[in-house]
């Protein structure tokens, strides 16, 4: 297991430059101690090397789109550090299936061979969970331990220092977390969550992918190949 005392060293450089002050704050020291203890005593997802994958795969200067999730998946082998994403070979969770169903309706693209969204991240989509770790089979187990404050700081930096980003907020939790976004500078797409419990209440038919790309093109920005 990688040393979690040095978590701040294991994040992509541009993000380290932007968020370095967070690593010095008391809440983050307490969070690091908590996460380290959890790794020593329980099964935690994602693996330590993938905790900051959302940042590592999408440097600050390359962010075009932000999709906010809540918790990493808590089933064996599912979480890979990108919200809604799973490693190749892992069955797609229902919310991800619904995301791809909406993509088909919106863009006409068929179901992909796997649920790995790294390709989106590499194009400038920050796939950010509010909480970056979770104990196995215990959804929400690492909430209110400090992660939310850290990811809020990341969202605030993006809102303050960049322009013409697209924020895709699925569900009430993401929409509440996105309250800090400056909507005079950025385009915000909101709908119900893609989970089976909510998708039929307005996620299906919301066309987030084409709406996102239409905005990017209107700002002379390369669209995302979803």
JSON list of C-alpha atoms in Angstrom, two decimals:
[
{"chain": "A", "resi": 1, "resn": "UNK", "atom": "CA", "xyz": [0.00, 0.00, 0.00]},
{"chain": "A", "resi": 2, "resn": "UNK", "atom": "CA", "xyz": [1.24, 3.46, -0.83]},
{"chain": "A", "resi": 3, "resn": "UNK", "atom": "CA", "xyz": [1.91, 5.82, 2.03]},
{"chain": "A", "resi": 4, "resn": "UNK", "atom": "CA", "xyz": [-1.11, 8.01, 2.51]},
{"chain": "A", "resi": 5, "resn": "UNK", "atom": "CA", "xyz": [0.79, 10.52, 4.64]},
{"chain": "A", "resi": 6, "resn": "UNK", "atom": "CA", "xyz": [2.23, 11.74, 1.35]},
{"chain": "A", "resi": 7, "resn": "UNK", "atom": "CA", "xyz": [-1.07, 11.88, -0.55]},
{"chain": "A", "resi": 8, "resn": "UNK", "atom": "CA", "xyz": [-0.30, 15.43, -1.61]},
{"chain": "A", "resi": 9, "resn": "UNK", "atom": "CA", "xyz": [2.76, 14.18, -3.52]},
{"chain": "A", "resi": 10, "resn": "UNK", "atom": "CA", "xyz": [0.67, 11.72, -5.51]},
{"chain": "A", "resi": 11, "resn": "UNK", "atom": "CA", "xyz": [-1.55, 14.19, -7.34]},
{"chain": "A", "resi": 12, "resn": "UNK", "atom": "CA", "xyz": [-0.95, 15.62, -10.81]},
{"chain": "A", "resi": 13, "resn": "UNK", "atom": "CA", "xyz": [1.33, 18.69, -10.72]},
{"chain": "A", "resi": 14, "resn": "UNK", "atom": "CA", "xyz": [-1.07, 21.35, -11.96]},
{"chain": "A", "resi": 15, "resn": "UNK", "atom": "CA", "xyz": [-3.63, 20.29, -9.37]},
{"chain": "A", "resi": 16, "resn": "UNK", "atom": "CA", "xyz": [-0.95, 20.18, -6.69]},
{"chain": "A", "resi": 17, "resn": "UNK", "atom": "CA", "xyz": [-0.12, 23.77, -7.57]},
{"chain": "A", "resi": 18, "resn": "UNK", "atom": "CA", "xyz": [-3.78, 24.80, -7.31]},
{"chain": "A", "resi": 19, "resn": "UNK", "atom": "CA", "xyz": [-4.74, 22.79, -4.23]},
{"chain": "A", "resi": 20, "resn": "UNK", "atom": "CA", "xyz": [-1.44, 22.60, -2.36]},
{"chain": "A", "resi": 21, "resn": "UNK", "atom": "CA", "xyz": [-2.68, 24.85, 0.42]},
{"chain": "A", "resi": 22, "resn": "UNK", "atom": "CA", "xyz": [-5.47, 22.36, 1.17]},
{"chain": "A", "resi": 23, "resn": "UNK", "atom": "CA", "xyz": [-2.91, 19.69, 2.08]},
{"chain": "A", "resi": 24, "resn": "UNK", "atom": "CA", "xyz": [-1.59, 21.90, 4.89]},
{"chain": "A", "resi": 25, "resn": "UNK", "atom": "CA", "xyz": [-4.96, 22.44, 6.53]},
{"chain": "A", "resi": 26, "resn": "UNK", "atom": "CA", "xyz": [-6.01, 20.61, 9.69]},
{"chain": "A", "resi": 27, "resn": "UNK", "atom": "CA", "xyz": [-9.00, 18.95, 8.05]},
{"chain": "A", "resi": 28, "resn": "UNK", "atom": "CA", "xyz": [-6.77, 17.34, 5.44]},
{"chain": "A", "resi": 29, "resn": "UNK", "atom": "CA", "xyz": [-4.29, 16.03, 8.01]},
{"chain": "A", "resi": 30, "resn": "UNK", "atom": "CA", "xyz": [-7.22, 14.49, 9.89]},
{"chain": "A", "resi": 31, "resn": "UNK", "atom": "CA", "xyz": [-8.62, 13.08, 6.64]},
{"chain": "A", "resi": 32, "resn": "UNK", "atom": "CA", "xyz": [-5.25, 11.54, 5.71]},
{"chain": "A", "resi": 33, "resn": "UNK", "atom": "CA", "xyz": [-4.96, 9.89, 9.13]},
{"chain": "A", "resi": 34, "resn": "UNK", "atom": "CA", "xyz": [-8.50, 8.54, 8.87]},
{"chain": "A", "resi": 35, "resn": "UNK", "atom": "CA", "xyz": [-7.98, 7.15, 5.36]},
{"chain": "A", "resi": 36, "resn": "UNK", "atom": "CA", "xyz": [-4.64, 5.58, 6.28]},
{"chain": "A", "resi": 37, "resn": "UNK", "atom": "CA", "xyz": [-6.23, 3.85, 9.27]},
{"chain": "A", "resi": 38, "resn": "UNK", "atom": "CA", "xyz": [-9.12, 2.61, 7.12]},
{"chain": "A", "resi": 39, "resn": "UNK", "atom": "CA", "xyz": [-6.71, 1.13, 4.58]},
{"chain": "A", "resi": 40, "resn": "UNK", "atom": "CA", "xyz": [-4.86, -0.67, 7.36]},
{"chain": "A", "resi": 41, "resn": "UNK", "atom": "CA", "xyz": [-8.01, -2.13, 8.90]},
{"chain": "A", "resi": 42, "resn": "UNK", "atom": "CA", "xyz": [-10.58, -2.56, 6.14]},
{"chain": "A", "resi": 43, "resn": "UNK", "atom": "CA", "xyz": [-11.00, -3.09, 2.42]},
{"chain": "A", "resi": 44, "resn": "UNK", "atom": "CA", "xyz": [-11.16, 0.38, 0.86]},
{"chain": "A", "resi": 45, "resn": "UNK", "atom": "CA", "xyz": [-12.00, 1.44, -2.68]},
{"chain": "A", "resi": 46, "resn": "UNK", "atom": "CA", "xyz": [-10.53, 2.59, -4.99]},
{"chain": "A", "resi": 47, "resn": "UNK", "atom": "CA", "xyz": [-6.95, 1.33, -4.54]},
{"chain": "A", "resi": 48, "resn": "UNK", "atom": "CA", "xyz": [-4.63, 3.96, -3.03]},
{"chain": "A", "resi": 49, "resn": "UNK", "atom": "CA", "xyz": [-2.93, 4.68, -6.35]},
{"chain": "A", "resi": 50, "resn": "UNK", "atom": "CA", "xyz": [-6.29, 5.57, -7.92]},
{"chain": "A", "resi": 51, "resn": "UNK", "atom": "CA", "xyz": [-7.69, 7.86, -5.21]},
{"chain": "A", "resi": 52, "resn": "UNK", "atom": "CA", "xyz": [-6.72, 10.98, -7.19]},
{"chain": "A", "resi": 53, "resn": "UNK", "atom": "CA", "xyz": [-7.19, 9.49, -10.66]},
{"chain": "A", "resi": 54, "resn": "UNK", "atom": "CA", "xyz": [-9.82, 12.07, -11.63]},
{"chain": "A", "resi": 55, "resn": "UNK", "atom": "CA", "xyz": [-7.18, 14.78, -11.19]},
{"chain": "A", "resi": 56, "resn": "UNK", "atom": "CA", "xyz": [-4.27, 12.75, -12.58]},
{"chain": "A", "resi": 57, "resn": "UNK", "atom": "CA", "xyz": [-6.14, 11.94, -15.79]},
{"chain": "A", "resi": 58, "resn": "UNK", "atom": "CA", "xyz": [-7.35, 15.50, -16.36]},
{"chain": "A", "resi": 59, "resn": "UNK", "atom": "CA", "xyz": [-4.90, 18.32, -15.51]},
{"chain": "A", "resi": 60, "resn": "UNK", "atom": "CA", "xyz": [-6.35, 21.65, -14.39]},
{"chain": "A", "resi": 61, "resn": "UNK", "atom": "CA", "xyz": [-5.50, 23.51, -17.59]},
{"chain": "A", "resi": 62, "resn": "UNK", "atom": "CA", "xyz": [-7.15, 20.83, -19.73]},
{"chain": "A", "resi": 63, "resn": "UNK", "atom": "CA", "xyz": [-10.52, 20.71, -17.95]},
{"chain": "A", "resi": 64, "resn": "UNK", "atom": "CA", "xyz": [-13.44, 21.52, -20.25]},
{"chain": "A", "resi": 65, "resn": "UNK", "atom": "CA", "xyz": [-16.26, 19.63, -18.56]},
{"chain": "A", "resi": 66, "resn": "UNK", "atom": "CA", "xyz": [-16.94, 18.59, -14.96]},
{"chain": "A", "resi": 67, "resn": "UNK", "atom": "CA", "xyz": [-19.26, 15.72, -14.04]},
{"chain": "A", "resi": 68, "resn": "UNK", "atom": "CA", "xyz": [-19.92, 15.46, -10.31]},
{"chain": "A", "resi": 69, "resn": "UNK", "atom": "CA", "xyz": [-20.60, 12.17, -8.56]},
{"chain": "A", "resi": 70, "resn": "UNK", "atom": "CA", "xyz": [-21.09, 11.39, -4.89]},
{"chain": "A", "resi": 71, "resn": "UNK", "atom": "CA", "xyz": [-19.32, 8.24, -3.66]},
{"chain": "A", "resi": 72, "resn": "UNK", "atom": "CA", "xyz": [-16.99, 5.71, -5.28]},
{"chain": "A", "resi": 73, "resn": "UNK", "atom": "CA", "xyz": [-18.59, 2.35, -6.03]},
{"chain": "A", "resi": 74, "resn": "UNK", "atom": "CA", "xyz": [-18.36, 0.11, -2.96]},
{"chain": "A", "resi": 75, "resn": "UNK", "atom": "CA", "xyz": [-18.41, -3.29, -4.68]},
{"chain": "A", "resi": 76, "resn": "UNK", "atom": "CA", "xyz": [-15.31, -5.41, -5.28]},
{"chain": "A", "resi": 77, "resn": "UNK", "atom": "CA", "xyz": [-13.20, -4.15, -8.19]},
{"chain": "A", "resi": 78, "resn": "UNK", "atom": "CA", "xyz": [-15.65, -1.49, -9.31]},
{"chain": "A", "resi": 79, "resn": "UNK", "atom": "CA", "xyz": [-14.23, 1.90, -8.30]},
{"chain": "A", "resi": 80, "resn": "UNK", "atom": "CA", "xyz": [-11.37, 3.20, -10.45]},
{"chain": "A", "resi": 81, "resn": "UNK", "atom": "CA", "xyz": [-11.11, 6.81, -9.25]},
{"chain": "A", "resi": 82, "resn": "UNK", "atom": "CA", "xyz": [-13.40, 8.31, -11.90]},
{"chain": "A", "resi": 83, "resn": "UNK", "atom": "CA", "xyz": [-17.04, 8.94, -11.02]},
{"chain": "A", "resi": 84, "resn": "UNK", "atom": "CA", "xyz": [-19.51, 6.54, -12.65]},
{"chain": "A", "resi": 85, "resn": "UNK", "atom": "CA", "xyz": [-16.60, 4.63, -14.30]},
{"chain": "A", "resi": 86, "resn": "UNK", "atom": "CA", "xyz": [-15.52, 1.01, -13.85]},
{"chain": "A", "resi": 87, "resn": "UNK", "atom": "CA", "xyz": [-12.51, -0.91, -15.08]},
{"chain": "A", "resi": 88, "resn": "UNK", "atom": "CA", "xyz": [-12.79, -2.97, -18.29]},
{"chain": "A", "resi": 89, "resn": "UNK", "atom": "CA", "xyz": [-14.18, -6.41, -17.50]},
{"chain": "A", "resi": 90, "resn": "UNK", "atom": "CA", "xyz": [-16.29, -5.17, -14.59]},
{"chain": "A", "resi": 91, "resn": "UNK", "atom": "CA", "xyz": [-20.07, -5.30, -15.18]},
{"chain": "A", "resi": 92, "resn": "UNK", "atom": "CA", "xyz": [-21.56, -1.85, -15.64]},
{"chain": "A", "resi": 93, "resn": "UNK", "atom": "CA", "xyz": [-23.56, -0.58, -12.65]},
{"chain": "A", "resi": 94, "resn": "UNK", "atom": "CA", "xyz": [-27.14, 0.46, -13.43]},
{"chain": "A", "resi": 95, "resn": "UNK", "atom": "CA", "xyz": [-26.46, 4.22, -13.39]},
{"chain": "A", "resi": 96, "resn": "UNK", "atom": "CA", "xyz": [-23.68, 3.82, -15.94]},
{"chain": "A", "resi": 97, "resn": "UNK", "atom": "CA", "xyz": [-25.92, 1.68, -18.14]},
{"chain": "A", "resi": 98, "resn": "UNK", "atom": "CA", "xyz": [-28.48, 4.48, -18.06]},
{"chain": "A", "resi": 99, "resn": "UNK", "atom": "CA", "xyz": [-25.83, 7.07, -18.92]},
{"chain": "A", "resi": 100, "resn": "UNK", "atom": "CA", "xyz": [-24.97, 5.08, -22.03]},
{"chain": "A", "resi": 101, "resn": "UNK", "atom": "CA", "xyz": [-28.67, 4.62, -22.86]},
{"chain": "A", "resi": 102, "resn": "UNK", "atom": "CA", "xyz": [-29.08, 8.40, -22.80]},
{"chain": "A", "resi": 103, "resn": "UNK", "atom": "CA", "xyz": [-25.93, 8.78, -24.88]},
{"chain": "A", "resi": 104, "resn": "UNK", "atom": "CA", "xyz": [-27.49, 6.47, -27.50]},
{"chain": "A", "resi": 105, "resn": "UNK", "atom": "CA", "xyz": [-30.71, 8.50, -27.56]},
{"chain": "A", "resi": 106, "resn": "UNK", "atom": "CA", "xyz": [-28.81, 11.79, -27.61]},
{"chain": "A", "resi": 107, "resn": "UNK", "atom": "CA", "xyz": [-25.96, 10.99, -30.00]},
{"chain": "A", "resi": 108, "resn": "UNK", "atom": "CA", "xyz": [-26.91, 7.67, -31.60]},
{"chain": "A", "resi": 109, "resn": "UNK", "atom": "CA", "xyz": [-23.88, 5.86, -30.17]},
{"chain": "A", "resi": 110, "resn": "UNK", "atom": "CA", "xyz": [-24.26, 2.19, -29.31]},
{"chain": "A", "resi": 111, "resn": "UNK", "atom": "CA", "xyz": [-23.40, 0.62, -25.95]},
{"chain": "A", "resi": 112, "resn": "UNK", "atom": "CA", "xyz": [-19.59, 0.54, -25.50]},
{"chain": "A", "resi": 113, "resn": "UNK", "atom": "CA", "xyz": [-17.67, -2.69, -24.81]},
{"chain": "A", "resi": 114, "resn": "UNK", "atom": "CA", "xyz": [-16.89, -1.64, -21.23]},
{"chain": "A", "resi": 115, "resn": "UNK", "atom": "CA", "xyz": [-17.62, 1.04, -18.66]},
{"chain": "A", "resi": 116, "resn": "UNK", "atom": "CA", "xyz": [-14.16, 2.61, -18.44]},
{"chain": "A", "resi": 117, "resn": "UNK", "atom": "CA", "xyz": [-14.55, 6.39, -18.85]},
{"chain": "A", "resi": 118, "resn": "UNK", "atom": "CA", "xyz": [-10.81, 7.15, -18.95]},
{"chain": "A", "resi": 119, "resn": "UNK", "atom": "CA", "xyz": [-11.22, 8.19, -22.59]},
{"chain": "A", "resi": 120, "resn": "UNK", "atom": "CA", "xyz": [-13.55, 10.98, -21.51]},
{"chain": "A", "resi": 121, "resn": "UNK", "atom": "CA", "xyz": [-11.11, 12.11, -18.81]},
{"chain": "A", "resi": 122, "resn": "UNK", "atom": "CA", "xyz": [-8.25, 12.28, -21.31]},
{"chain": "A", "resi": 123, "resn": "UNK", "atom": "CA", "xyz": [-10.29, 14.73, -23.40]},
{"chain": "A", "resi": 124, "resn": "UNK", "atom": "CA", "xyz": [-10.85, 17.15, -20.54]},
{"chain": "A", "resi": 125, "resn": "UNK", "atom": "CA", "xyz": [-13.78, 15.71, -18.60]},
{"chain": "A", "resi": 126, "resn": "UNK", "atom": "CA", "xyz": [-13.12, 15.87, -14.86]},
{"chain": "A", "resi": 127, "resn": "UNK", "atom": "CA", "xyz": [-15.03, 12.90, -13.44]},
{"chain": "A", "resi": 128, "resn": "UNK", "atom": "CA", "xyz": [-15.07, 13.99, -9.81]},
{"chain": "A", "resi": 129, "resn": "UNK", "atom": "CA", "xyz": [-16.70, 12.24, -6.89]},
{"chain": "A", "resi": 130, "resn": "UNK", "atom": "CA", "xyz": [-17.43, 14.39, -3.84]},
{"chain": "A", "resi": 131, "resn": "UNK", "atom": "CA", "xyz": [-15.91, 11.68, -1.64]},
{"chain": "A", "resi": 132, "resn": "UNK", "atom": "CA", "xyz": [-12.81, 9.96, -3.00]},
{"chain": "A", "resi": 133, "resn": "UNK", "atom": "CA", "xyz": [-12.75, 6.77, -0.90]},
{"chain": "A", "resi": 134, "resn": "UNK", "atom": "CA", "xyz": [-15.27, 4.30, 0.57]},
{"chain": "A", "resi": 135, "resn": "UNK", "atom": "CA", "xyz": [-15.20, 1.13, 2.66]},
{"chain": "A", "resi": 136, "resn": "UNK", "atom": "CA", "xyz": [-16.24, -2.08, 0.93]},
{"chain": "A", "resi": 137, "resn": "UNK", "atom": "CA", "xyz": [-20.00, -2.69, 0.99]},
{"chain": "A", "resi": 138, "resn": "UNK", "atom": "CA", "xyz": [-20.52, 0.48, 3.04]},
{"chain": "A", "resi": 139, "resn": "UNK", "atom": "CA", "xyz": [-21.86, 3.30, 0.86]},
{"chain": "A", "resi": 140, "resn": "UNK", "atom": "CA", "xyz": [-21.30, 6.72, 2.36]},
{"chain": "A", "resi": 141, "resn": "UNK", "atom": "CA", "xyz": [-18.84, 5.40, 4.94]},
{"chain": "A", "resi": 142, "resn": "UNK", "atom": "CA", "xyz": [-16.22, 8.05, 4.17]},
{"chain": "A", "resi": 143, "resn": "UNK", "atom": "CA", "xyz": [-18.58, 10.99, 3.89]},
{"chain": "A", "resi": 144, "resn": "UNK", "atom": "CA", "xyz": [-18.16, 13.98, 6.22]},
{"chain": "A", "resi": 145, "resn": "UNK", "atom": "CA", "xyz": [-14.52, 13.09, 6.92]},
{"chain": "A", "resi": 146, "resn": "UNK", "atom": "CA", "xyz": [-13.01, 15.94, 4.91]},
{"chain": "A", "resi": 147, "resn": "UNK", "atom": "CA", "xyz": [-13.20, 14.80, 1.30]},
{"chain": "A", "resi": 148, "resn": "UNK", "atom": "CA", "xyz": [-16.14, 17.09, 0.57]},
{"chain": "A", "resi": 149, "resn": "UNK", "atom": "CA", "xyz": [-14.16, 20.13, 1.71]},
{"chain": "A", "resi": 150, "resn": "UNK", "atom": "CA", "xyz": [-11.28, 19.12, -0.56]},
{"chain": "A", "resi": 151, "resn": "UNK", "atom": "CA", "xyz": [-13.46, 18.56, -3.62]},
{"chain": "A", "resi": 152, "resn": "UNK", "atom": "CA", "xyz": [-15.37, 21.78, -2.91]},
{"chain": "A", "resi": 153, "resn": "UNK", "atom": "CA", "xyz": [-12.02, 23.58, -3.07]},
{"chain": "A", "resi": 154, "resn": "UNK", "atom": "CA", "xyz": [-11.34, 22.01, -6.47]},
{"chain": "A", "resi": 155, "resn": "UNK", "atom": "CA", "xyz": [-14.73, 23.11, -7.81]},
{"chain": "A", "resi": 156, "resn": "UNK", "atom": "CA", "xyz": [-14.21, 26.60, -6.44]},
{"chain": "A", "resi": 157, "resn": "UNK", "atom": "CA", "xyz": [-10.80, 26.86, -8.15]},
{"chain": "A", "resi": 158, "resn": "UNK", "atom": "CA", "xyz": [-12.27, 25.78, -11.46]},
{"chain": "A", "resi": 159, "resn": "UNK", "atom": "CA", "xyz": [-15.17, 28.21, -11.17]},
{"chain": "A", "resi": 160, "resn": "UNK", "atom": "CA", "xyz": [-12.96, 31.13, -10.14]},
{"chain": "A", "resi": 161, "resn": "UNK", "atom": "CA", "xyz": [-9.97, 30.65, -12.42]},
{"chain": "A", "resi": 162, "resn": "UNK", "atom": "CA", "xyz": [-11.44, 29.24, -15.64]},
{"chain": "A", "resi": 163, "resn": "UNK", "atom": "CA", "xyz": [-14.16, 30.36, -18.03]},
{"chain": "A", "resi": 164, "resn": "UNK", "atom": "CA", "xyz": [-16.71, 28.61, -20.24]},
{"chain": "A", "resi": 165, "resn": "UNK", "atom": "CA", "xyz": [-16.62, 25.24, -18.51]},
{"chain": "A", "resi": 166, "resn": "UNK", "atom": "CA", "xyz": [-19.56, 22.86, -18.66]},
{"chain": "A", "resi": 167, "resn": "UNK", "atom": "CA", "xyz": [-20.69, 21.47, -15.30]},
{"chain": "A", "resi": 168, "resn": "UNK", "atom": "CA", "xyz": [-22.99, 18.44, -15.54]},
{"chain": "A", "resi": 169, "resn": "UNK", "atom": "CA", "xyz": [-24.89, 17.97, -12.28]},
{"chain": "A", "resi": 170, "resn": "UNK", "atom": "CA", "xyz": [-26.99, 14.82, -12.07]},
{"chain": "A", "resi": 171, "resn": "UNK", "atom": "CA", "xyz": [-29.24, 14.62, -9.03]},
{"chain": "A", "resi": 172, "resn": "UNK", "atom": "CA", "xyz": [-29.89, 16.76, -5.97]},
{"chain": "A", "resi": 173, "resn": "UNK", "atom": "CA", "xyz": [-26.58, 15.99, -4.27]},
{"chain": "A", "resi": 174, "resn": "UNK", "atom": "CA", "xyz": [-24.48, 17.17, -7.23]},
{"chain": "A", "resi": 175, "resn": "UNK", "atom": "CA", "xyz": [-26.71, 20.20, -7.73]},
{"chain": "A", "resi": 176, "resn": "UNK", "atom": "CA", "xyz": [-26.27, 21.25, -4.10]},
{"chain": "A", "resi": 177, "resn": "UNK", "atom": "CA", "xyz": [-22.50, 20.78, -4.35]},
{"chain": "A", "resi": 178, "resn": "UNK", "atom": "CA", "xyz": [-22.50, 22.86, -7.52]},
{"chain": "A", "resi": 179, "resn": "UNK", "atom": "CA", "xyz": [-24.06, 25.87, -5.81]},
{"chain": "A", "resi": 180, "resn": "UNK", "atom": "CA", "xyz": [-20.66, 27.61, -5.73]},
{"chain": "A", "resi": 181, "resn": "UNK", "atom": "CA", "xyz": [-20.32, 27.59, -9.53]},
{"chain": "A", "resi": 182, "resn": "UNK", "atom": "CA", "xyz": [-20.40, 31.04, -11.15]},
{"chain": "A", "resi": 183, "resn": "UNK", "atom": "CA", "xyz": [-23.16, 30.61, -13.72]},
{"chain": "A", "resi": 184, "resn": "UNK", "atom": "CA", "xyz": [-22.28, 33.88, -15.39]},
{"chain": "A", "resi": 185, "resn": "UNK", "atom": "CA", "xyz": [-18.97, 32.33, -16.50]},
{"chain": "A", "resi": 186, "resn": "UNK", "atom": "CA", "xyz": [-19.91, 28.67, -16.96]},
{"chain": "A", "resi": 187, "resn": "UNK", "atom": "CA", "xyz": [-22.65, 26.52, -18.49]},
{"chain": "A", "resi": 188, "resn": "UNK", "atom": "CA", "xyz": [-24.48, 24.28, -15.99]},
{"chain": "A", "resi": 189, "resn": "UNK", "atom": "CA", "xyz": [-26.55, 21.28, -17.11]},
{"chain": "A", "resi": 190, "resn": "UNK", "atom": "CA", "xyz": [-28.84, 19.86, -14.42]},
{"chain": "A", "resi": 191, "resn": "UNK", "atom": "CA", "xyz": [-31.17, 16.88, -14.43]},
{"chain": "A", "resi": 192, "resn": "UNK", "atom": "CA", "xyz": [-32.29, 14.02, -12.19]},
{"chain": "A", "resi": 193, "resn": "UNK", "atom": "CA", "xyz": [-29.71, 11.33, -11.41]},
{"chain": "A", "resi": 194, "resn": "UNK", "atom": "CA", "xyz": [-29.17, 8.45, -13.88]},
{"chain": "A", "resi": 195, "resn": "UNK", "atom": "CA", "xyz": [-29.88, 5.84, -11.20]},
{"chain": "A", "resi": 196, "resn": "UNK", "atom": "CA", "xyz": [-32.80, 3.47, -11.88]},
{"chain": "A", "resi": 197, "resn": "UNK", "atom": "CA", "xyz": [-34.73, 5.22, -9.10]},
{"chain": "A", "resi": 198, "resn": "UNK", "atom": "CA", "xyz": [-34.60, 8.64, -10.76]},
{"chain": "A", "resi": 199, "resn": "UNK", "atom": "CA", "xyz": [-33.65, 8.33, -14.43]},
{"chain": "A", "resi": 200, "resn": "UNK", "atom": "CA", "xyz": [-37.25, 8.23, -15.67]},
{"chain": "A", "resi": 201, "resn": "UNK", "atom": "CA", "xyz": [-38.01, 11.51, -13.88]},
{"chain": "A", "resi": 202, "resn": "UNK", "atom": "CA", "xyz": [-36.09, 13.60, -16.39]},
{"chain": "A", "resi": 203, "resn": "UNK", "atom": "CA", "xyz": [-32.59, 12.19, -16.87]},
{"chain": "A", "resi": 204, "resn": "UNK", "atom": "CA", "xyz": [-33.72, 10.30, -19.95]},
{"chain": "A", "resi": 205, "resn": "UNK", "atom": "CA", "xyz": [-34.25, 12.84, -22.68]},
{"chain": "A", "resi": 206, "resn": "UNK", "atom": "CA", "xyz": [-32.12, 15.55, -21.05]},
{"chain": "A", "resi": 207, "resn": "UNK", "atom": "CA", "xyz": [-29.51, 15.38, -23.85]},
{"chain": "A", "resi": 208, "resn": "UNK", "atom": "CA", "xyz": [-26.51, 16.37, -21.72]},
{"chain": "A", "resi": 209, "resn": "UNK", "atom": "CA", "xyz": [-23.92, 15.23, -24.25]},
{"chain": "A", "resi": 210, "resn": "UNK", "atom": "CA", "xyz": [-25.15, 17.20, -27.25]},
{"chain": "A", "resi": 211, "resn": "UNK", "atom": "CA", "xyz": [-25.96, 20.25, -25.10]},
{"chain": "A", "resi": 212, "resn": "UNK", "atom": "CA", "xyz": [-22.44, 20.15, -23.68]},
{"chain": "A", "resi": 213, "resn": "UNK", "atom": "CA", "xyz": [-20.84, 19.89, -27.09]},
{"chain": "A", "resi": 214, "resn": "UNK", "atom": "CA", "xyz": [-23.05, 22.59, -28.60]},
{"chain": "A", "resi": 215, "resn": "UNK", "atom": "CA", "xyz": [-21.83, 24.96, -25.89]},
{"chain": "A", "resi": 216, "resn": "UNK", "atom": "CA", "xyz": [-18.18, 24.02, -26.34]},
{"chain": "A", "resi": 217, "resn": "UNK", "atom": "CA", "xyz": [-18.41, 24.54, -30.08]},
{"chain": "A", "resi": 218, "resn": "UNK", "atom": "CA", "xyz": [-20.10, 27.91, -29.52]},
{"chain": "A", "resi": 219, "resn": "UNK", "atom": "CA", "xyz": [-16.99, 28.91, -27.55]},
{"chain": "A", "resi": 220, "resn": "UNK", "atom": "CA", "xyz": [-14.64, 27.63, -30.27]},
{"chain": "A", "resi": 221, "resn": "UNK", "atom": "CA", "xyz": [-13.61, 24.71, -28.06]},
{"chain": "A", "resi": 222, "resn": "UNK", "atom": "CA", "xyz": [-13.09, 21.18, -29.35]},
{"chain": "A", "resi": 223, "resn": "UNK", "atom": "CA", "xyz": [-16.14, 19.07, -28.44]},
{"chain": "A", "resi": 224, "resn": "UNK", "atom": "CA", "xyz": [-15.92, 15.84, -26.45]},
{"chain": "A", "resi": 225, "resn": "UNK", "atom": "CA", "xyz": [-16.03, 12.51, -28.30]},
{"chain": "A", "resi": 226, "resn": "UNK", "atom": "CA", "xyz": [-18.42, 10.89, -25.84]}
]
